[in-house]
């Protein structure tokens, strides 16, 4: 029966994320199971920290539509899961535990973060809010509707753990909402409104640290002068029949035309019923605040109680801090129907399952660099599609062993890790060329 494999040896942090100085360190090569693999099969990767030029003209509408609906692997490997669970203790940190390949989702965690932006029209519309109150409510609406499409299918599976230095790039073309002031007059039917070019929303993510596993991601729409920067440390632990994932970190939304910054946190995620039909639940309290406008929001993702209660329930309140007045309340399910209630007595219902989804645009694998997620994991993904778990496991092992080999090399040469797109600032990671640092920055440059 399989045993838990630990990702060892542990290396000085400066070699992984530049967060501490070199100290005394000894390796224990014997802790690596299976000996050293020949690493000639994967293509060489440029982890030099140099930015890559991404030509938006190379991007095509994404055709990857795989949904995680297959229960076969989970049912067939239930004895394997039971054996692994028997070696875990409640509360054990799973960060360094190599879990079975058959529970993997066919995408990297970096791409999963991009998929949370599948309603880009709601994101860019935040900047169109007519008042600070309106903009905060719009942000809450976007936030609450972002998680549903980020999940691929009904079965909870684990995305690939990104390799340090791994990147993911994509974009969306967002149709412009009509401007009533520029619409042709009804008495002039022969006047046809000109076709407007779509808005462009660009996204980049990078795995900036290995231990702890931290991802940085950034998105911007230059035309709307809106951008968001987020860093997330995913920390997972064993909870019996569930696995809990804390998304530690913070995001900041910038609305440059209004000179507003909205800081926000992220909920916890739980993989429930891992022995039967795994499913995802969100839980915890999220805070959103804008110091300039004085508006804030509290969102509570409620986990289902053992007896009774509804799944995926969420509530939210938007209030004006100076008066402590609640201006909007939200209740419903984050993957279903949400009801917005305003102090005016007006209500509005949003069904997230009926919202239009804008497909992201991604460059074909042959035009991606070796460090980009889809190209880096392409052999694992293809093997999983073919349900060849053994081959997927081998390809995954080769990538992980190469990462350990490169870390050992950095240790031996005392070479600190250098990121490509994000810089360490305080406890967070900030995109190197954000809109708020240079409003004249054009998205068509290096991204």
Short mmCIF file of C-alpha atoms in Angstrom, two decimals:
data_model
loop_
_atom_site.label_atom_id
_atom_site.label_comp_id
_atom_site.label_asym_id
_atom_site.label_seq_id
_atom_site.Cartn_x
_atom_site.Cartn_y
_atom_site.Cartn_z
CA UNK A 1 0.00 0.00 0.00
CA UNK A 2 1.22 3.55 -0.68
CA UNK A 3 2.65 5.67 2.06
CA UNK A 4 2.70 9.41 2.52
CA UNK A 5 5.60 11.03 0.70
CA UNK A 6 7.02 14.21 2.17
CA UNK A 7 8.54 16.91 -0.01
CA UNK A 8 12.06 17.09 1.41
CA UNK A 9 14.73 18.25 2.01
CA UNK A 10 13.72 21.62 3.39
CA UNK A 11 15.81 24.45 1.96
CA UNK A 12 16.72 27.90 3.25
CA UNK A 13 13.92 30.34 2.45
CA UNK A 14 16.14 32.74 0.49
CA UNK A 15 16.58 30.05 -2.14
CA UNK A 16 12.82 29.77 -2.49
CA UNK A 17 11.34 33.21 -1.93
CA UNK A 18 14.03 35.60 -0.75
CA UNK A 19 12.42 35.97 2.67
CA UNK A 20 15.37 35.17 4.94
CA UNK A 21 19.14 34.97 5.04
CA UNK A 22 21.27 31.89 4.50
CA UNK A 23 22.08 29.94 7.60
CA UNK A 24 23.63 26.61 8.48
CA UNK A 25 21.90 23.79 6.63
CA UNK A 26 22.38 20.08 6.12
CA UNK A 27 20.52 17.88 3.67
CA UNK A 28 19.33 14.35 4.15
CA UNK A 29 19.35 12.87 0.69
CA UNK A 30 17.97 9.60 2.01
CA UNK A 31 14.61 11.22 2.63
CA UNK A 32 13.93 11.44 -1.10
CA UNK A 33 12.17 8.24 -2.04
CA UNK A 34 13.03 6.40 -5.23
CA UNK A 35 16.40 7.99 -5.87
CA UNK A 36 17.17 10.71 -8.39
CA UNK A 37 15.27 10.68 -11.67
CA UNK A 38 16.79 11.36 -15.03
CA UNK A 39 15.48 14.80 -15.94
CA UNK A 40 16.24 14.81 -19.64
CA UNK A 41 12.63 14.28 -20.70
CA UNK A 42 11.10 17.62 -19.62
CA UNK A 43 12.10 20.63 -21.65
CA UNK A 44 14.43 23.06 -19.94
CA UNK A 45 12.79 26.00 -18.20
CA UNK A 46 14.01 29.56 -17.86
CA UNK A 47 13.65 30.37 -14.17
CA UNK A 48 15.98 33.36 -14.50
CA UNK A 49 13.52 35.93 -13.21
CA UNK A 50 13.36 37.72 -16.57
CA UNK A 51 10.00 39.03 -17.74
CA UNK A 52 8.45 37.50 -20.85
CA UNK A 53 6.83 39.41 -23.70
CA UNK A 54 3.24 38.26 -24.17
CA UNK A 55 1.71 39.22 -27.51
CA UNK A 56 -2.07 39.53 -27.06
CA UNK A 57 -2.52 38.84 -30.76
CA UNK A 58 -1.34 35.27 -30.13
CA UNK A 59 -4.15 34.60 -27.67
CA UNK A 60 -7.14 32.54 -28.77
CA UNK A 61 -10.48 31.94 -27.10
CA UNK A 62 -10.04 29.04 -24.71
CA UNK A 63 -11.41 25.69 -25.86
CA UNK A 64 -10.51 23.77 -22.69
CA UNK A 65 -13.89 22.70 -21.26
CA UNK A 66 -13.08 19.65 -19.13
CA UNK A 67 -15.41 19.29 -16.15
CA UNK A 68 -14.48 17.23 -13.11
CA UNK A 69 -17.44 14.86 -13.13
CA UNK A 70 -15.64 11.49 -13.14
CA UNK A 71 -16.25 9.47 -9.99
CA UNK A 72 -14.54 6.37 -11.34
CA UNK A 73 -11.03 7.09 -10.09
CA UNK A 74 -12.22 8.02 -6.61
CA UNK A 75 -14.36 4.88 -6.30
CA UNK A 76 -11.66 2.58 -7.70
CA UNK A 77 -8.96 3.97 -5.41
CA UNK A 78 -11.02 4.14 -2.21
CA UNK A 79 -8.73 1.62 -0.49
CA UNK A 80 -5.75 3.84 -1.33
CA UNK A 81 -7.49 6.85 0.19
CA UNK A 82 -8.35 4.87 3.32
CA UNK A 83 -4.74 3.78 3.74
CA UNK A 84 -3.46 7.34 3.34
CA UNK A 85 -6.04 8.69 5.77
CA UNK A 86 -4.91 6.14 8.35
CA UNK A 87 -1.47 7.80 8.36
CA UNK A 88 -2.78 11.32 8.94
CA UNK A 89 -3.64 13.00 12.20
CA UNK A 90 -6.34 15.58 12.80
CA UNK A 91 -5.03 19.07 12.16
CA UNK A 92 -1.93 17.81 10.31
CA UNK A 93 -0.48 20.31 7.83
CA UNK A 94 -0.76 18.79 4.34
CA UNK A 95 1.50 21.33 2.62
CA UNK A 96 4.32 18.83 2.24
CA UNK A 97 2.22 15.72 1.73
CA UNK A 98 2.18 14.35 -1.82
CA UNK A 99 -1.40 13.24 -2.39
CA UNK A 100 -2.41 10.59 -4.98
CA UNK A 101 -2.43 11.77 -8.60
CA UNK A 102 -5.96 10.50 -9.28
CA UNK A 103 -7.46 13.29 -7.13
CA UNK A 104 -5.86 15.99 -9.29
CA UNK A 105 -7.84 18.47 -11.34
CA UNK A 106 -6.57 19.06 -14.86
CA UNK A 107 -5.30 22.60 -14.31
CA UNK A 108 -2.83 24.50 -12.18
CA UNK A 109 -3.84 26.52 -9.14
CA UNK A 110 -2.64 29.62 -11.02
CA UNK A 111 -5.19 28.98 -13.77
CA UNK A 112 -7.89 28.38 -11.17
CA UNK A 113 -7.34 31.91 -9.86
CA UNK A 114 -7.86 33.22 -13.41
CA UNK A 115 -11.12 31.28 -13.71
CA UNK A 116 -12.52 33.19 -10.74
CA UNK A 117 -12.68 36.15 -13.16
CA UNK A 118 -15.04 34.47 -15.63
CA UNK A 119 -17.54 37.34 -15.27
CA UNK A 120 -15.17 40.14 -16.34
CA UNK A 121 -18.10 42.38 -17.29
CA UNK A 122 -19.07 42.59 -13.60
CA UNK A 123 -15.45 43.31 -12.66
CA UNK A 124 -14.92 46.24 -15.04
CA UNK A 125 -18.40 47.59 -14.22
CA UNK A 126 -17.24 48.36 -10.67
CA UNK A 127 -15.49 51.45 -12.04
CA UNK A 128 -18.78 52.70 -13.53
CA UNK A 129 -20.49 53.03 -10.16
CA UNK A 130 -22.08 56.47 -9.76
CA UNK A 131 -21.25 56.81 -6.05
CA UNK A 132 -18.95 55.26 -3.42
CA UNK A 133 -21.94 53.27 -2.14
CA UNK A 134 -22.77 52.01 -5.63
CA UNK A 135 -19.16 51.01 -6.30
CA UNK A 136 -18.91 49.05 -3.04
CA UNK A 137 -22.15 47.18 -3.80
CA UNK A 138 -20.89 46.42 -7.31
CA UNK A 139 -17.67 45.04 -5.90
CA UNK A 140 -19.60 42.82 -3.47
CA UNK A 141 -21.75 41.54 -6.35
CA UNK A 142 -18.68 40.72 -8.43
CA UNK A 143 -16.98 39.05 -5.44
CA UNK A 144 -19.99 36.85 -4.62
CA UNK A 145 -20.44 35.70 -8.22
CA UNK A 146 -16.77 34.89 -8.84
CA UNK A 147 -16.48 31.56 -7.01
CA UNK A 148 -19.12 29.55 -8.87
CA UNK A 149 -17.40 29.49 -12.25
CA UNK A 150 -14.00 29.00 -10.63
CA UNK A 151 -15.05 25.44 -9.82
CA UNK A 152 -14.87 22.98 -12.71
CA UNK A 153 -17.68 20.48 -12.28
CA UNK A 154 -19.42 19.00 -9.27
CA UNK A 155 -16.55 16.81 -8.06
CA UNK A 156 -13.99 18.43 -5.76
CA UNK A 157 -10.50 17.76 -7.03
CA UNK A 158 -7.16 19.37 -6.27
CA UNK A 159 -5.46 21.64 -8.83
CA UNK A 160 -1.75 21.15 -9.48
CA UNK A 161 0.57 22.72 -6.91
CA UNK A 162 2.39 25.37 -8.98
CA UNK A 163 6.15 25.00 -9.42
CA UNK A 164 8.07 28.01 -8.12
CA UNK A 165 8.58 30.36 -11.06
CA UNK A 166 5.55 28.96 -12.88
CA UNK A 167 3.39 31.61 -14.58
CA UNK A 168 -0.03 31.82 -16.19
CA UNK A 169 -1.18 34.50 -18.64
CA UNK A 170 -4.58 35.11 -20.17
CA UNK A 171 -6.99 37.89 -21.09
CA UNK A 172 -10.65 38.59 -21.76
CA UNK A 173 -12.37 40.72 -24.37
CA UNK A 174 -15.25 42.39 -22.58
CA UNK A 175 -18.10 43.93 -24.61
CA UNK A 176 -18.61 47.58 -23.77
CA UNK A 177 -21.91 48.48 -22.17
CA UNK A 178 -23.87 50.97 -24.31
CA UNK A 179 -23.59 54.61 -23.29
CA UNK A 180 -27.14 56.09 -23.32
CA UNK A 181 -25.75 59.55 -24.05
CA UNK A 182 -24.26 58.32 -27.31
CA UNK A 183 -27.13 56.18 -28.60
CA UNK A 184 -28.73 57.34 -31.89
CA UNK A 185 -32.02 59.18 -31.61
CA UNK A 186 -35.16 57.16 -32.32
CA UNK A 187 -36.31 59.66 -34.93
CA UNK A 188 -33.19 58.91 -36.97
CA UNK A 189 -33.43 55.15 -37.62
CA UNK A 190 -30.92 55.38 -40.47
CA UNK A 191 -28.19 56.33 -37.99
CA UNK A 192 -26.34 53.20 -36.90
CA UNK A 193 -24.24 53.27 -33.76
CA UNK A 194 -20.60 52.49 -34.49
CA UNK A 195 -19.29 49.14 -33.32
CA UNK A 196 -17.08 49.71 -30.32
CA UNK A 197 -13.93 47.77 -29.67
CA UNK A 198 -14.21 45.52 -26.61
CA UNK A 199 -12.45 46.30 -23.36
CA UNK A 200 -9.32 44.29 -22.64
CA UNK A 201 -8.78 42.71 -19.25
CA UNK A 202 -5.37 41.12 -18.75
CA UNK A 203 -4.27 38.64 -16.10
CA UNK A 204 -0.90 37.34 -14.93
CA UNK A 205 -0.12 34.94 -12.08
CA UNK A 206 3.19 33.71 -10.72
CA UNK A 207 4.20 31.23 -8.05
CA UNK A 208 6.51 33.46 -6.05
CA UNK A 209 7.33 31.10 -3.18
CA UNK A 210 7.56 27.36 -2.63
CA UNK A 211 7.68 27.04 1.17
CA UNK A 212 5.29 28.51 2.07
CA UNK A 213 3.37 28.11 -1.20
CA UNK A 214 2.45 31.68 -2.20
CA UNK A 215 0.89 32.80 -5.48
CA UNK A 216 0.68 36.36 -6.73
CA UNK A 217 -1.84 37.39 -9.36
CA UNK A 218 -2.76 40.68 -10.98
CA UNK A 219 -5.45 41.81 -13.43
CA UNK A 220 -6.00 45.16 -15.10
CA UNK A 221 -8.28 46.91 -17.55
CA UNK A 222 -6.35 49.93 -18.75
CA UNK A 223 -9.36 51.51 -20.47
CA UNK A 224 -11.37 51.52 -17.23
CA UNK A 225 -8.36 52.34 -15.04
CA UNK A 226 -9.14 49.40 -12.75
CA UNK A 227 -6.74 46.77 -11.45
CA UNK A 228 -6.49 44.21 -8.66
CA UNK A 229 -3.42 42.74 -6.97
CA UNK A 230 -3.63 39.66 -4.75
CA UNK A 231 -1.23 37.34 -2.95
CA UNK A 232 -2.43 34.04 -1.47
CA UNK A 233 -0.74 31.43 0.70
CA UNK A 234 -2.74 28.19 0.53
CA UNK A 235 -2.40 26.23 3.76
CA UNK A 236 -4.21 22.89 3.92
CA UNK A 237 -4.88 20.63 6.88
CA UNK A 238 -6.51 17.27 7.53
CA UNK A 239 -9.90 17.40 9.26
CA UNK A 240 -11.03 13.77 9.33
CA UNK A 241 -13.43 13.27 6.43
CA UNK A 242 -12.60 16.73 5.08
CA UNK A 243 -9.58 18.74 4.00
CA UNK A 244 -9.57 22.42 4.91
CA UNK A 245 -7.68 25.02 2.90
CA UNK A 246 -6.99 28.45 4.40
CA UNK A 247 -6.37 31.13 1.77
CA UNK A 248 -4.07 33.40 3.74
CA UNK A 249 -3.36 36.73 2.15
CA UNK A 250 -4.99 39.87 0.89
CA UNK A 251 -6.11 41.56 -2.26
CA UNK A 252 -6.41 45.21 -3.19
CA UNK A 253 -8.70 46.60 -5.88
CA UNK A 254 -7.69 49.98 -7.30
CA UNK A 255 -10.12 52.36 -9.02
CA UNK A 256 -7.74 55.00 -10.32
CA UNK A 257 -10.33 57.46 -11.64
CA UNK A 258 -11.92 57.61 -8.19
CA UNK A 259 -8.64 57.31 -6.27
CA UNK A 260 -10.14 54.44 -4.25
CA UNK A 261 -8.55 51.29 -2.88
CA UNK A 262 -10.58 48.33 -1.67
CA UNK A 263 -8.75 45.77 0.47
CA UNK A 264 -10.28 42.33 0.84
CA UNK A 265 -9.61 38.88 2.24
CA UNK A 266 -10.57 35.40 1.02
CA UNK A 267 -12.73 32.61 2.49
CA UNK A 268 -11.59 29.15 3.51
CA UNK A 269 -12.37 26.18 1.26
CA UNK A 270 -13.24 22.66 2.35
CA UNK A 271 -13.20 19.40 0.41
CA UNK A 272 -15.99 17.41 2.06
CA UNK A 273 -16.86 13.69 1.90
CA UNK A 274 -13.45 12.72 0.56
CA UNK A 275 -14.29 9.00 0.78
CA UNK A 276 -17.49 9.15 -1.25
CA UNK A 277 -18.39 12.03 -3.58
CA UNK A 278 -16.02 14.92 -2.78
CA UNK A 279 -17.56 18.37 -2.97
CA UNK A 280 -16.43 21.91 -2.19
CA UNK A 281 -17.76 24.16 0.54
CA UNK A 282 -16.69 27.71 1.37
CA UNK A 283 -16.63 29.02 4.91
CA UNK A 284 -15.50 31.95 7.01
CA UNK A 285 -15.82 35.71 7.18
CA UNK A 286 -14.50 38.05 4.49
CA UNK A 287 -13.88 41.76 5.03
CA UNK A 288 -13.88 44.42 2.31
CA UNK A 289 -13.05 48.03 3.12
CA UNK A 290 -12.39 51.33 1.36
CA UNK A 291 -10.79 53.89 3.66
CA UNK A 292 -11.37 56.85 1.35
CA UNK A 293 -15.11 56.35 0.88
CA UNK A 294 -15.76 55.04 4.38
CA UNK A 295 -17.78 52.08 3.11
CA UNK A 296 -17.13 48.49 4.13
CA UNK A 297 -18.68 45.06 3.69
CA UNK A 298 -18.68 41.84 5.68
CA UNK A 299 -19.40 38.61 3.80
CA UNK A 300 -20.06 35.40 5.73
CA UNK A 301 -19.80 32.05 3.96
CA UNK A 302 -21.72 29.65 6.18
CA UNK A 303 -20.75 26.00 6.37
CA UNK A 304 -23.60 23.53 6.62
CA UNK A 305 -24.32 22.30 10.17
CA UNK A 306 -24.27 18.55 10.78
CA UNK A 307 -28.06 18.44 11.04
CA UNK A 308 -30.32 20.54 8.85
CA UNK A 309 -29.38 23.81 7.24
CA UNK A 310 -28.68 24.71 3.62
CA UNK A 311 -25.56 24.16 1.57
CA UNK A 312 -23.46 27.05 0.25
CA UNK A 313 -25.33 29.73 2.17
CA UNK A 314 -23.85 33.22 2.19
CA UNK A 315 -24.86 36.54 3.73
CA UNK A 316 -23.40 40.02 3.35
CA UNK A 317 -23.85 43.53 4.67
CA UNK A 318 -22.60 46.77 3.14
CA UNK A 319 -22.49 49.72 5.50
CA UNK A 320 -21.36 53.32 5.79
CA UNK A 321 -18.84 53.35 8.63
CA UNK A 322 -19.35 56.95 9.77
CA UNK A 323 -23.08 56.47 10.38
CA UNK A 324 -22.98 52.69 10.92
CA UNK A 325 -25.93 52.53 8.52
CA UNK A 326 -26.43 49.32 6.54
CA UNK A 327 -27.14 50.28 2.92
CA UNK A 328 -27.45 46.80 1.40
CA UNK A 329 -27.97 43.24 2.60
CA UNK A 330 -27.39 40.08 0.59
CA UNK A 331 -28.52 36.51 1.23
CA UNK A 332 -28.62 33.33 -0.80
CA UNK A 333 -26.16 30.75 -2.14
CA UNK A 334 -22.80 31.64 -3.68
CA UNK A 335 -23.38 29.02 -6.40
CA UNK A 336 -27.09 29.75 -6.89
CA UNK A 337 -29.48 32.64 -6.31
CA UNK A 338 -28.46 35.83 -4.48
CA UNK A 339 -30.94 38.45 -3.29
CA UNK A 340 -29.82 42.06 -2.78
CA UNK A 341 -32.01 44.19 -0.49
CA UNK A 342 -31.56 47.97 -0.27
CA UNK A 343 -32.66 50.50 2.34
CA UNK A 344 -35.02 51.99 -0.25
CA UNK A 345 -37.03 48.77 -0.11
CA UNK A 346 -35.87 47.72 -3.56
CA UNK A 347 -34.70 44.13 -4.07
CA UNK A 348 -32.71 42.58 -6.88
CA UNK A 349 -32.13 38.89 -7.61
CA UNK A 350 -28.99 37.52 -9.28
CA UNK A 351 -28.85 33.88 -10.41
CA UNK A 352 -25.14 33.15 -10.81
CA UNK A 353 -25.84 30.00 -12.85
CA UNK A 354 -27.47 32.16 -15.55
CA UNK A 355 -24.81 34.85 -15.76
CA UNK A 356 -22.99 34.95 -19.11
CA UNK A 357 -19.50 33.46 -18.94
CA UNK A 358 -16.76 35.10 -20.97
CA UNK A 359 -14.13 32.61 -22.06
CA UNK A 360 -10.58 33.61 -21.31
CA UNK A 361 -8.09 33.91 -24.15
CA UNK A 362 -4.89 31.88 -23.87
CA UNK A 363 -1.93 31.42 -26.20
CA UNK A 364 -1.59 27.94 -27.73
CA UNK A 365 0.82 25.68 -25.86
CA UNK A 366 3.34 25.81 -28.71
CA UNK A 367 3.60 29.59 -28.25
CA UNK A 368 3.95 29.45 -24.47
CA UNK A 369 7.27 29.45 -22.65
CA UNK A 370 8.27 26.26 -20.77
CA UNK A 371 7.44 27.86 -17.40
CA UNK A 372 3.81 28.63 -18.26
CA UNK A 373 1.24 26.45 -16.54
CA UNK A 374 -0.37 24.65 -19.46
CA UNK A 375 2.91 23.89 -21.19
CA UNK A 376 4.63 22.92 -17.93
CA UNK A 377 1.87 20.46 -16.93
CA UNK A 378 0.78 19.38 -20.43
CA UNK A 379 1.93 15.76 -20.10
CA UNK A 380 0.25 15.33 -16.71
CA UNK A 381 -2.95 16.85 -18.09
CA UNK A 382 -2.95 14.65 -21.17
CA UNK A 383 -2.36 11.50 -19.11
CA UNK A 384 -5.24 12.42 -16.79
CA UNK A 385 -7.50 12.96 -19.79
CA UNK A 386 -6.59 9.47 -20.99
CA UNK A 387 -7.16 8.16 -17.43
CA UNK A 388 -3.56 6.89 -17.38
CA UNK A 389 -2.88 7.55 -13.70
CA UNK A 390 0.49 5.78 -13.72
CA UNK A 391 1.84 7.95 -16.52
CA UNK A 392 0.40 11.12 -14.96
CA UNK A 393 2.07 10.24 -11.66
CA UNK A 394 5.43 9.73 -13.37
CA UNK A 395 5.27 13.05 -15.24
CA UNK A 396 4.25 14.83 -12.05
CA UNK A 397 7.11 13.18 -10.15
CA UNK A 398 9.63 14.30 -12.76
CA UNK A 399 8.49 17.92 -12.44
CA UNK A 400 8.65 17.81 -8.65
CA UNK A 401 12.07 16.17 -8.63
CA UNK A 402 13.39 18.75 -11.07
CA UNK A 403 12.13 21.48 -8.74
CA UNK A 404 13.99 19.88 -5.83
CA UNK A 405 17.14 19.51 -7.93
CA UNK A 406 17.04 23.18 -8.91
CA UNK A 407 16.54 24.17 -5.27
CA UNK A 408 19.57 22.11 -4.27
CA UNK A 409 21.58 23.83 -6.98
CA UNK A 410 20.57 27.27 -5.69
CA UNK A 411 21.57 26.18 -2.21
CA UNK A 412 24.97 24.93 -3.36
CA UNK A 413 25.69 28.10 -5.34
CA UNK A 414 24.07 30.41 -2.75
CA UNK A 415 21.90 31.88 -5.49
CA UNK A 416 18.75 33.60 -4.17
CA UNK A 417 15.47 33.09 -5.97
CA UNK A 418 14.38 35.89 -8.33
CA UNK A 419 10.77 36.42 -9.32
CA UNK A 420 9.61 37.63 -12.74
CA UNK A 421 6.57 39.81 -12.15
CA UNK A 422 6.07 40.37 -8.43
CA UNK A 423 8.19 42.04 -5.74
CA UNK A 424 8.08 41.42 -2.02
CA UNK A 425 6.66 44.42 -0.13
CA UNK A 426 6.19 43.92 3.60
CA UNK A 427 4.14 40.79 4.13
CA UNK A 428 2.77 40.79 0.60
CA UNK A 429 3.72 40.56 -3.05
CA UNK A 430 3.03 43.42 -5.47
CA UNK A 431 2.96 43.31 -9.27
CA UNK A 432 6.00 45.09 -10.63
CA UNK A 433 4.25 47.40 -13.14
CA UNK A 434 0.75 48.11 -11.83
CA UNK A 435 -1.52 50.83 -13.15
CA UNK A 436 -1.47 52.74 -9.88
CA UNK A 437 2.29 53.22 -10.08
CA UNK A 438 2.23 54.45 -13.66
CA UNK A 439 -1.16 55.34 -15.09
CA UNK A 440 0.40 55.82 -18.52
CA UNK A 441 1.48 52.18 -18.58
CA UNK A 442 -0.06 50.39 -21.54
CA UNK A 443 -1.19 46.80 -21.34
CA UNK A 444 0.47 46.00 -24.65
CA UNK A 445 3.93 46.14 -23.12
CA UNK A 446 5.65 43.29 -21.33
CA UNK A 447 3.02 41.52 -19.24
#
